[in-house]
């Protein structure tokens, strides 16, 4: 059965948790003990109905404050599809959590309060969605019941968002007017919004077409582990375990190990003790080579005629996620797949004003800032641009002083 991973994002009190709670409740995806927990919590709406937001507000601090802090993941399925939902925090203080939840999503639901329209967090979250290469956006204009289901309100928000989207890299945008509190257009078409002729939310989620295949067809195989049993029965066994993150590999392919540049031929491909002729994108396999060449964890196998950039200097778009500001005098650790390398940030090229989407000069980046940097690595790294291959163009930065992840990187290009 097909799987759809999507994230909900919006400003504080736009109703993200209520929307997901309503979706789960109306699709009978809530277990009996969860319903009992809601009733024991005694959280109700003004009209006396159960507060379904508690289904996703799992942390005690969230329940006390009435906001979402962490990314809450929920799972459900219908007869047509399986779903993984990431409920991202709306407060600007927790933008970094939204980056985490969006990084593996196929679709983003941007929730907008019908009373407030497009606000700063709408712009911020939409920019992050664009930056992370999520191809599909669904704009849910929520709380339509609080503006008397007025079509003019919906149309104005749609116009404002379309103006914003002109400067973003988003392939497809759809719009649905909803009321998560009342259930309008969540699972069934609402009689209160007769002017809307489209599908309700669940129908949209069940049928939206997501292209899971990478636009980049060049073969990439980061080596996660070198398998050498060194037993009497397998004393000559040498396999390279990992996951194909682009293109395909076939037995007989001429491949190059990066960054060393040594070449060989794929002699065998294993999956769960079975031999394969082809390893497609997304497959976790063990690849054997005809020659015993020097390969370690973190190296990458590519086809000889499909090589990525190999360089020690790169430019990257960055989301800064630490309370300590970026420090140009500090060394950081870059991690990409199984590869780690010490890096130095040489320059902050610009910082993005998320309110205006304008770029400006900056000496550093602070918590939740988004910008572009240039860095130099102690070791050569094999990358594609994030736009052409998300899996091979993404990385994280780690602070060597405390081992905390401080930034998400989207590689744009090598620097000569």
GROMACS .gro file of C-alpha atoms in nm:
model
  416
    1UNK     CA    1   0.000   0.000   0.000
    2UNK     CA    2   0.124   0.348  -0.091
    3UNK     CA    3   0.268   0.564   0.190
    4UNK     CA    4   0.227   0.943   0.214
    5UNK     CA    5   0.441   1.140   0.459
    6UNK     CA    6   0.316   1.491   0.524
    7UNK     CA    7   0.376   1.774   0.769
    8UNK     CA    8   0.135   2.032   0.905
    9UNK     CA    9   0.273   2.378   0.977
   10UNK     CA   10   0.135   2.718   1.062
   11UNK     CA   11   0.135   2.992   1.321
   12UNK     CA   12   0.045   2.948   1.688
   13UNK     CA   13  -0.325   2.868   1.745
   14UNK     CA   14  -0.399   2.814   1.377
   15UNK     CA   15  -0.543   2.475   1.472
   16UNK     CA   16  -0.284   2.226   1.345
   17UNK     CA   17  -0.324   1.982   1.632
   18UNK     CA   18  -0.703   2.009   1.614
   19UNK     CA   19  -0.692   1.942   1.240
   20UNK     CA   20  -0.490   1.624   1.286
   21UNK     CA   21  -0.699   1.517   1.584
   22UNK     CA   22  -1.015   1.564   1.378
   23UNK     CA   23  -0.864   1.366   1.090
   24UNK     CA   24  -0.772   1.079   1.322
   25UNK     CA   25  -1.105   1.088   1.506
   26UNK     CA   26  -1.325   1.101   1.195
   27UNK     CA   27  -1.135   0.816   1.028
   28UNK     CA   28  -1.178   0.596   1.337
   29UNK     CA   29  -0.801   0.592   1.390
   30UNK     CA   30  -0.817   0.670   1.763
   31UNK     CA   31  -0.782   0.379   2.004
   32UNK     CA   32  -1.028   0.335   2.289
   33UNK     CA   33  -0.763   0.402   2.555
   34UNK     CA   34  -0.671   0.728   2.378
   35UNK     CA   35  -1.034   0.841   2.389
   36UNK     CA   36  -1.049   0.754   2.757
   37UNK     CA   37  -0.732   0.958   2.815
   38UNK     CA   38  -0.892   1.259   2.644
   39UNK     CA   39  -1.199   1.227   2.860
   40UNK     CA   40  -0.991   1.197   3.176
   41UNK     CA   41  -0.794   1.509   3.078
   42UNK     CA   42  -1.127   1.695   3.079
   43UNK     CA   43  -1.021   1.929   2.797
   44UNK     CA   44  -1.325   2.049   2.606
   45UNK     CA   45  -1.402   2.315   2.351
   46UNK     CA   46  -1.639   2.604   2.418
   47UNK     CA   47  -1.927   2.410   2.265
   48UNK     CA   48  -1.868   2.115   2.500
   49UNK     CA   49  -1.712   1.882   2.243
   50UNK     CA   50  -1.388   1.693   2.308
   51UNK     CA   51  -1.065   1.885   2.249
   52UNK     CA   52  -0.909   1.663   1.984
   53UNK     CA   53  -0.580   1.857   1.983
   54UNK     CA   54  -0.469   1.655   2.285
   55UNK     CA   55  -0.423   1.356   2.051
   56UNK     CA   56  -0.104   1.518   1.920
   57UNK     CA   57   0.000   1.743   2.209
   58UNK     CA   58   0.183   1.464   2.388
   59UNK     CA   59   0.432   1.655   2.603
   60UNK     CA   60   0.321   1.773   2.946
   61UNK     CA   61   0.461   2.119   2.876
   62UNK     CA   62   0.250   2.137   2.558
   63UNK     CA   63  -0.068   2.038   2.739
   64UNK     CA   64  -0.004   2.303   3.004
   65UNK     CA   65   0.071   2.581   2.755
   66UNK     CA   66  -0.180   2.476   2.490
   67UNK     CA   67   0.085   2.488   2.215
   68UNK     CA   68   0.286   2.232   2.020
   69UNK     CA   69   0.658   2.235   2.106
   70UNK     CA   70   0.805   1.914   1.966
   71UNK     CA   71   0.724   1.746   1.635
   72UNK     CA   72   0.446   1.497   1.707
   73UNK     CA   73   0.428   1.198   1.469
   74UNK     CA   74   0.104   1.012   1.412
   75UNK     CA   75   0.028   0.710   1.194
   76UNK     CA   76  -0.299   0.600   1.037
   77UNK     CA   77  -0.429   0.437   0.724
   78UNK     CA   78  -0.741   0.411   0.513
   79UNK     CA   79  -0.837   0.157   0.249
   80UNK     CA   80  -0.642   0.359  -0.009
   81UNK     CA   81  -0.323   0.471   0.165
   82UNK     CA   82  -0.099   0.472   0.472
   83UNK     CA   83  -0.002   0.803   0.631
   84UNK     CA   84   0.267   0.943   0.856
   85UNK     CA   85   0.181   1.289   0.992
   86UNK     CA   86   0.434   1.528   1.140
   87UNK     CA   87   0.270   1.803   1.345
   88UNK     CA   88   0.524   2.087   1.350
   89UNK     CA   89   0.536   2.359   1.619
   90UNK     CA   90   0.396   2.696   1.521
   91UNK     CA   91   0.586   2.926   1.755
   92UNK     CA   92   0.887   3.101   1.597
   93UNK     CA   93   1.101   2.977   1.889
   94UNK     CA   94   1.062   2.619   1.760
   95UNK     CA   95   1.122   2.675   1.388
   96UNK     CA   96   1.419   2.435   1.404
   97UNK     CA   97   1.176   2.156   1.502
   98UNK     CA   98   0.975   2.229   1.190
   99UNK     CA   99   1.289   2.181   0.978
  100UNK     CA  100   1.335   1.837   1.133
  101UNK     CA  101   0.978   1.731   1.063
  102UNK     CA  102   0.977   1.862   0.706
  103UNK     CA  103   1.303   1.703   0.595
  104UNK     CA  104   1.143   1.369   0.494
  105UNK     CA  105   0.794   1.485   0.397
  106UNK     CA  106   0.630   1.441   0.056
  107UNK     CA  107   0.365   1.706   0.117
  108UNK     CA  108   0.326   2.010   0.342
  109UNK     CA  109  -0.007   2.133   0.476
  110UNK     CA  110   0.025   2.504   0.550
  111UNK     CA  111  -0.254   2.602   0.788
  112UNK     CA  112  -0.378   2.962   0.782
  113UNK     CA  113  -0.622   3.114   1.030
  114UNK     CA  114  -0.907   3.263   0.823
  115UNK     CA  115  -0.926   3.558   1.065
  116UNK     CA  116  -0.555   3.647   1.038
  117UNK     CA  117  -0.457   3.556   0.683
  118UNK     CA  118  -0.096   3.520   0.569
  119UNK     CA  119   0.138   3.607   0.857
  120UNK     CA  120   0.513   3.592   0.921
  121UNK     CA  121   0.510   3.225   1.024
  122UNK     CA  122   0.322   3.142   0.704
  123UNK     CA  123   0.607   3.298   0.508
  124UNK     CA  124   0.872   3.136   0.727
  125UNK     CA  125   0.727   2.785   0.702
  126UNK     CA  126   0.657   2.818   0.329
  127UNK     CA  127   1.015   2.932   0.271
  128UNK     CA  128   1.147   2.631   0.466
  129UNK     CA  129   0.920   2.399   0.266
  130UNK     CA  130   1.063   2.548  -0.052
  131UNK     CA  131   1.419   2.528   0.079
  132UNK     CA  132   1.380   2.160   0.168
  133UNK     CA  133   1.242   2.074  -0.173
  134UNK     CA  134   0.896   1.951  -0.071
  135UNK     CA  135   0.718   1.940  -0.410
  136UNK     CA  136   0.352   1.970  -0.300
  137UNK     CA  137   0.185   2.223  -0.072
  138UNK     CA  138  -0.176   2.218   0.045
  139UNK     CA  139  -0.299   2.544   0.195
  140UNK     CA  140  -0.580   2.477   0.442
  141UNK     CA  141  -0.765   2.795   0.536
  142UNK     CA  142  -0.890   2.696   0.882
  143UNK     CA  143  -1.154   2.838   1.118
  144UNK     CA  144  -1.389   2.922   0.832
  145UNK     CA  145  -1.673   2.886   1.083
  146UNK     CA  146  -1.540   3.197   1.262
  147UNK     CA  147  -1.574   3.412   0.948
  148UNK     CA  148  -1.922   3.282   0.860
  149UNK     CA  149  -1.778   3.062   0.581
  150UNK     CA  150  -1.723   3.376   0.372
  151UNK     CA  151  -1.585   3.296   0.026
  152UNK     CA  152  -1.433   3.644  -0.007
  153UNK     CA  153  -1.210   3.576   0.295
  154UNK     CA  154  -1.088   3.250   0.141
  155UNK     CA  155  -1.029   3.410  -0.199
  156UNK     CA  156  -0.822   3.694  -0.051
  157UNK     CA  157  -0.600   3.452   0.142
  158UNK     CA  158  -0.554   3.243  -0.173
  159UNK     CA  159  -0.451   3.554  -0.369
  160UNK     CA  160  -0.209   3.663  -0.095
  161UNK     CA  161  -0.049   3.319  -0.078
  162UNK     CA  162  -0.016   3.291  -0.455
  163UNK     CA  163   0.173   3.622  -0.449
  164UNK     CA  164   0.407   3.480  -0.183
  165UNK     CA  165   0.456   3.154  -0.374
  166UNK     CA  166   0.586   3.332  -0.684
  167UNK     CA  167   0.927   3.367  -0.517
  168UNK     CA  168   0.937   3.006  -0.386
  169UNK     CA  169   1.042   2.672  -0.538
  170UNK     CA  170   0.711   2.488  -0.500
  171UNK     CA  171   0.584   2.274  -0.788
  172UNK     CA  172   0.216   2.233  -0.694
  173UNK     CA  173  -0.015   2.429  -0.460
  174UNK     CA  174  -0.376   2.339  -0.374
  175UNK     CA  175  -0.628   2.514  -0.146
  176UNK     CA  176  -0.909   2.385   0.079
  177UNK     CA  177  -1.135   2.589   0.314
  178UNK     CA  178  -1.190   2.395   0.639
  179UNK     CA  179  -1.302   2.410   0.999
  180UNK     CA  180  -1.105   2.157   1.200
  181UNK     CA  181  -1.318   2.229   1.506
  182UNK     CA  182  -1.651   2.165   1.332
  183UNK     CA  183  -1.522   1.903   1.087
  184UNK     CA  184  -1.604   2.102   0.772
  185UNK     CA  185  -1.427   1.960   0.464
  186UNK     CA  186  -1.206   1.729   0.672
  187UNK     CA  187  -1.347   1.385   0.588
  188UNK     CA  188  -1.668   1.477   0.408
  189UNK     CA  189  -1.773   1.772   0.193
  190UNK     CA  190  -1.920   2.052   0.405
  191UNK     CA  191  -2.274   2.174   0.344
  192UNK     CA  192  -2.167   2.502   0.503
  193UNK     CA  193  -1.929   2.578   0.215
  194UNK     CA  194  -2.138   2.517  -0.098
  195UNK     CA  195  -1.921   2.754  -0.304
  196UNK     CA  196  -1.622   2.517  -0.271
  197UNK     CA  197  -1.636   2.254  -0.545
  198UNK     CA  198  -1.314   2.066  -0.461
  199UNK     CA  199  -1.238   1.759  -0.255
  200UNK     CA  200  -1.238   1.739   0.126
  201UNK     CA  201  -0.903   1.697   0.299
  202UNK     CA  202  -0.906   1.318   0.339
  203UNK     CA  203  -1.004   1.259  -0.022
  204UNK     CA  204  -0.724   1.491  -0.131
  205UNK     CA  205  -0.467   1.308   0.085
  206UNK     CA  206  -0.581   0.970  -0.044
  207UNK     CA  207  -0.553   1.067  -0.410
  208UNK     CA  208  -0.280   1.331  -0.440
  209UNK     CA  209  -0.005   1.210  -0.672
  210UNK     CA  210   0.345   1.226  -0.526
  211UNK     CA  211   0.645   1.146  -0.743
  212UNK     CA  212   0.867   0.939  -0.512
  213UNK     CA  213   1.126   0.883  -0.783
  214UNK     CA  214   1.422   1.116  -0.770
  215UNK     CA  215   1.468   1.361  -1.056
  216UNK     CA  216   1.834   1.268  -1.037
  217UNK     CA  217   1.904   0.936  -1.209
  218UNK     CA  218   2.276   0.929  -1.138
  219UNK     CA  219   2.378   0.630  -0.927
  220UNK     CA  220   2.490   0.699  -0.569
  221UNK     CA  221   2.579   0.441  -0.300
  222UNK     CA  222   2.720   0.577   0.029
  223UNK     CA  223   2.901   0.295   0.211
  224UNK     CA  224   2.761   0.257   0.561
  225UNK     CA  225   2.957  -0.051   0.662
  226UNK     CA  226   3.236  -0.272   0.528
  227UNK     CA  227   3.144  -0.637   0.596
  228UNK     CA  228   3.444  -0.863   0.663
  229UNK     CA  229   3.332  -1.171   0.867
  230UNK     CA  230   3.685  -1.320   0.856
  231UNK     CA  231   3.550  -1.662   0.950
  232UNK     CA  232   3.680  -1.991   0.817
  233UNK     CA  233   3.376  -2.031   0.596
  234UNK     CA  234   3.385  -1.670   0.473
  235UNK     CA  235   3.749  -1.576   0.495
  236UNK     CA  236   3.746  -1.407   0.152
  237UNK     CA  237   3.409  -1.231   0.196
  238UNK     CA  238   3.415  -0.852   0.147
  239UNK     CA  239   3.089  -0.663   0.099
  240UNK     CA  240   2.987  -0.301   0.120
  241UNK     CA  241   2.653  -0.235   0.291
  242UNK     CA  242   2.447   0.077   0.233
  243UNK     CA  243   2.142   0.231   0.069
  244UNK     CA  244   2.113   0.342  -0.291
  245UNK     CA  245   2.030   0.715  -0.280
  246UNK     CA  246   2.012   0.780  -0.653
  247UNK     CA  247   1.982   0.588  -0.979
  248UNK     CA  248   2.043   0.212  -0.999
  249UNK     CA  249   2.337  -0.027  -0.984
  250UNK     CA  250   2.365  -0.345  -1.187
  251UNK     CA  251   2.601  -0.639  -1.183
  252UNK     CA  252   2.875  -0.560  -1.435
  253UNK     CA  253   2.867  -0.180  -1.382
  254UNK     CA  254   3.203  -0.004  -1.380
  255UNK     CA  255   3.210   0.200  -1.058
  256UNK     CA  256   3.443   0.446  -0.887
  257UNK     CA  257   3.501   0.476  -0.512
  258UNK     CA  258   3.511   0.837  -0.392
  259UNK     CA  259   3.705   1.027  -0.278
  260UNK     CA  260   3.994   0.790  -0.360
  261UNK     CA  261   3.906   0.751  -0.729
  262UNK     CA  262   3.985   0.377  -0.740
  263UNK     CA  263   3.766   0.185  -0.986
  264UNK     CA  264   3.628  -0.167  -1.012
  265UNK     CA  265   3.329  -0.366  -1.141
  266UNK     CA  266   3.016  -0.469  -0.948
  267UNK     CA  267   3.045  -0.845  -0.924
  268UNK     CA  268   2.749  -0.923  -0.700
  269UNK     CA  269   2.451  -0.754  -0.530
  270UNK     CA  270   2.293  -0.909  -0.218
  271UNK     CA  271   1.961  -0.840  -0.048
  272UNK     CA  272   1.859  -1.058   0.250
  273UNK     CA  273   2.080  -1.346   0.136
  274UNK     CA  274   1.938  -1.330  -0.216
  275UNK     CA  275   2.135  -1.227  -0.524
  276UNK     CA  276   1.998  -0.942  -0.738
  277UNK     CA  277   2.089  -0.823  -1.085
  278UNK     CA  278   1.983  -0.465  -1.010
  279UNK     CA  279   1.975  -0.246  -0.697
  280UNK     CA  280   1.714   0.031  -0.746
  281UNK     CA  281   1.701   0.365  -0.570
  282UNK     CA  282   1.600   0.326  -0.206
  283UNK     CA  283   1.721  -0.035  -0.178
  284UNK     CA  284   1.942  -0.130   0.117
  285UNK     CA  285   2.185  -0.386  -0.022
  286UNK     CA  286   2.535  -0.531  -0.003
  287UNK     CA  287   2.752  -0.464  -0.307
  288UNK     CA  288   3.058  -0.675  -0.395
  289UNK     CA  289   3.337  -0.560  -0.624
  290UNK     CA  290   3.564  -0.760  -0.848
  291UNK     CA  291   3.876  -0.597  -0.699
  292UNK     CA  292   3.990  -0.551  -0.340
  293UNK     CA  293   4.024  -0.174  -0.336
  294UNK     CA  294   4.056   0.050  -0.033
  295UNK     CA  295   3.702   0.149   0.072
  296UNK     CA  296   3.590   0.267   0.417
  297UNK     CA  297   3.268   0.371   0.586
  298UNK     CA  298   3.171   0.712   0.450
  299UNK     CA  299   3.312   0.653   0.101
  300UNK     CA  300   3.076   0.655  -0.195
  301UNK     CA  301   3.037   0.427  -0.497
  302UNK     CA  302   2.924   0.592  -0.821
  303UNK     CA  303   2.914   0.485  -1.184
  304UNK     CA  304   3.227   0.582  -1.370
  305UNK     CA  305   3.041   0.808  -1.612
  306UNK     CA  306   2.806   0.959  -1.347
  307UNK     CA  307   3.036   1.125  -1.097
  308UNK     CA  308   2.933   1.400  -0.854
  309UNK     CA  309   3.143   1.700  -0.752
  310UNK     CA  310   3.433   1.614  -0.521
  311UNK     CA  311   3.568   1.914  -0.338
  312UNK     CA  312   3.677   2.054  -0.003
  313UNK     CA  313   3.497   2.388  -0.051
  314UNK     CA  314   3.121   2.425  -0.090
  315UNK     CA  315   2.840   2.672  -0.063
  316UNK     CA  316   2.525   2.565   0.120
  317UNK     CA  317   2.190   2.701   0.229
  318UNK     CA  318   2.162   2.663   0.604
  319UNK     CA  319   1.902   2.656   0.882
  320UNK     CA  320   2.074   2.745   1.211
  321UNK     CA  321   1.925   2.542   1.499
  322UNK     CA  322   2.136   2.628   1.804
  323UNK     CA  323   2.098   2.888   2.076
  324UNK     CA  324   2.467   2.969   2.033
  325UNK     CA  325   2.517   3.181   1.720
  326UNK     CA  326   2.725   3.055   1.430
  327UNK     CA  327   3.093   3.122   1.504
  328UNK     CA  328   3.332   3.178   1.214
  329UNK     CA  329   3.624   3.103   1.446
  330UNK     CA  330   3.487   2.763   1.548
  331UNK     CA  331   3.544   2.424   1.381
  332UNK     CA  332   3.236   2.209   1.326
  333UNK     CA  333   3.180   1.848   1.225
  334UNK     CA  334   2.987   1.787   0.904
  335UNK     CA  335   2.798   1.458   0.873
  336UNK     CA  336   2.669   1.331   0.540
  337UNK     CA  337   2.550   0.968   0.533
  338UNK     CA  338   2.826   0.776   0.716
  339UNK     CA  339   3.089   1.038   0.634
  340UNK     CA  340   3.210   1.284   0.896
  341UNK     CA  341   3.462   1.561   0.834
  342UNK     CA  342   3.588   1.862   1.026
  343UNK     CA  343   3.483   2.187   0.856
  344UNK     CA  344   3.535   2.559   0.900
  345UNK     CA  345   3.272   2.813   0.795
  346UNK     CA  346   3.462   3.070   0.594
  347UNK     CA  347   3.187   3.320   0.519
  348UNK     CA  348   2.819   3.399   0.574
  349UNK     CA  349   2.717   3.495   0.222
  350UNK     CA  350   2.375   3.626   0.328
  351UNK     CA  351   2.091   3.593   0.576
  352UNK     CA  352   1.727   3.577   0.462
  353UNK     CA  353   1.469   3.815   0.607
  354UNK     CA  354   1.183   3.568   0.628
  355UNK     CA  355   0.922   3.845   0.647
  356UNK     CA  356   1.028   3.996   0.312
  357UNK     CA  357   1.234   3.703   0.170
  358UNK     CA  358   1.509   3.957   0.100
  359UNK     CA  359   1.877   3.865   0.140
  360UNK     CA  360   2.111   4.080   0.347
  361UNK     CA  361   2.472   4.071   0.466
  362UNK     CA  362   2.535   3.913   0.805
  363UNK     CA  363   2.837   3.846   1.027
  364UNK     CA  364   2.673   3.544   1.191
  365UNK     CA  365   2.348   3.345   1.214
  366UNK     CA  366   2.132   3.310   1.525
  367UNK     CA  367   1.874   3.055   1.636
  368UNK     CA  368   1.618   2.984   1.359
  369UNK     CA  369   1.802   3.204   1.107
  370UNK     CA  370   1.816   3.091   0.745
  371UNK     CA  371   2.094   3.192   0.511
  372UNK     CA  372   2.377   3.081   0.287
  373UNK     CA  373   2.735   3.000   0.386
  374UNK     CA  374   3.065   2.897   0.236
  375UNK     CA  375   3.267   2.633   0.418
  376UNK     CA  376   3.588   2.439   0.380
  377UNK     CA  377   3.627   2.072   0.472
  378UNK     CA  378   3.940   1.901   0.598
  379UNK     CA  379   3.862   1.605   0.368
  380UNK     CA  380   3.726   1.595   0.013
  381UNK     CA  381   3.351   1.533   0.007
  382UNK     CA  382   3.138   1.387  -0.273
  383UNK     CA  383   2.814   1.584  -0.314
  384UNK     CA  384   2.536   1.659  -0.557
  385UNK     CA  385   2.341   1.981  -0.528
  386UNK     CA  386   2.043   1.948  -0.294
  387UNK     CA  387   1.809   2.049  -0.577
  388UNK     CA  388   1.923   1.760  -0.797
  389UNK     CA  389   1.952   1.495  -0.522
  390UNK     CA  390   1.816   1.572  -0.175
  391UNK     CA  391   1.964   1.258  -0.022
  392UNK     CA  392   2.315   1.333  -0.145
  393UNK     CA  393   2.303   1.711  -0.110
  394UNK     CA  394   2.186   1.728   0.251
  395UNK     CA  395   2.402   1.724   0.562
  396UNK     CA  396   2.408   1.835   0.924
  397UNK     CA  397   2.659   2.035   1.128
  398UNK     CA  398   2.763   1.919   1.474
  399UNK     CA  399   2.928   2.136   1.741
  400UNK     CA  400   3.251   1.966   1.846
  401UNK     CA  401   3.228   2.122   2.192
  402UNK     CA  402   2.907   1.943   2.296
  403UNK     CA  403   2.816   1.705   2.007
  404UNK     CA  404   2.488   1.887   1.947
  405UNK     CA  405   2.340   1.921   1.599
  406UNK     CA  406   2.348   2.294   1.527
  407UNK     CA  407   2.241   2.326   1.162
  408UNK     CA  408   2.086   2.160   0.859
  409UNK     CA  409   2.272   2.209   0.530
  410UNK     CA  410   2.147   2.202   0.172
  411UNK     CA  411   2.451   2.197  -0.056
  412UNK     CA  412   2.419   2.423  -0.360
  413UNK     CA  413   2.753   2.404  -0.541
  414UNK     CA  414   3.127   2.348  -0.499
  415UNK     CA  415   3.360   2.646  -0.490
  416UNK     CA  416   3.663   2.637  -0.717
   0.00000   0.00000   0.00000
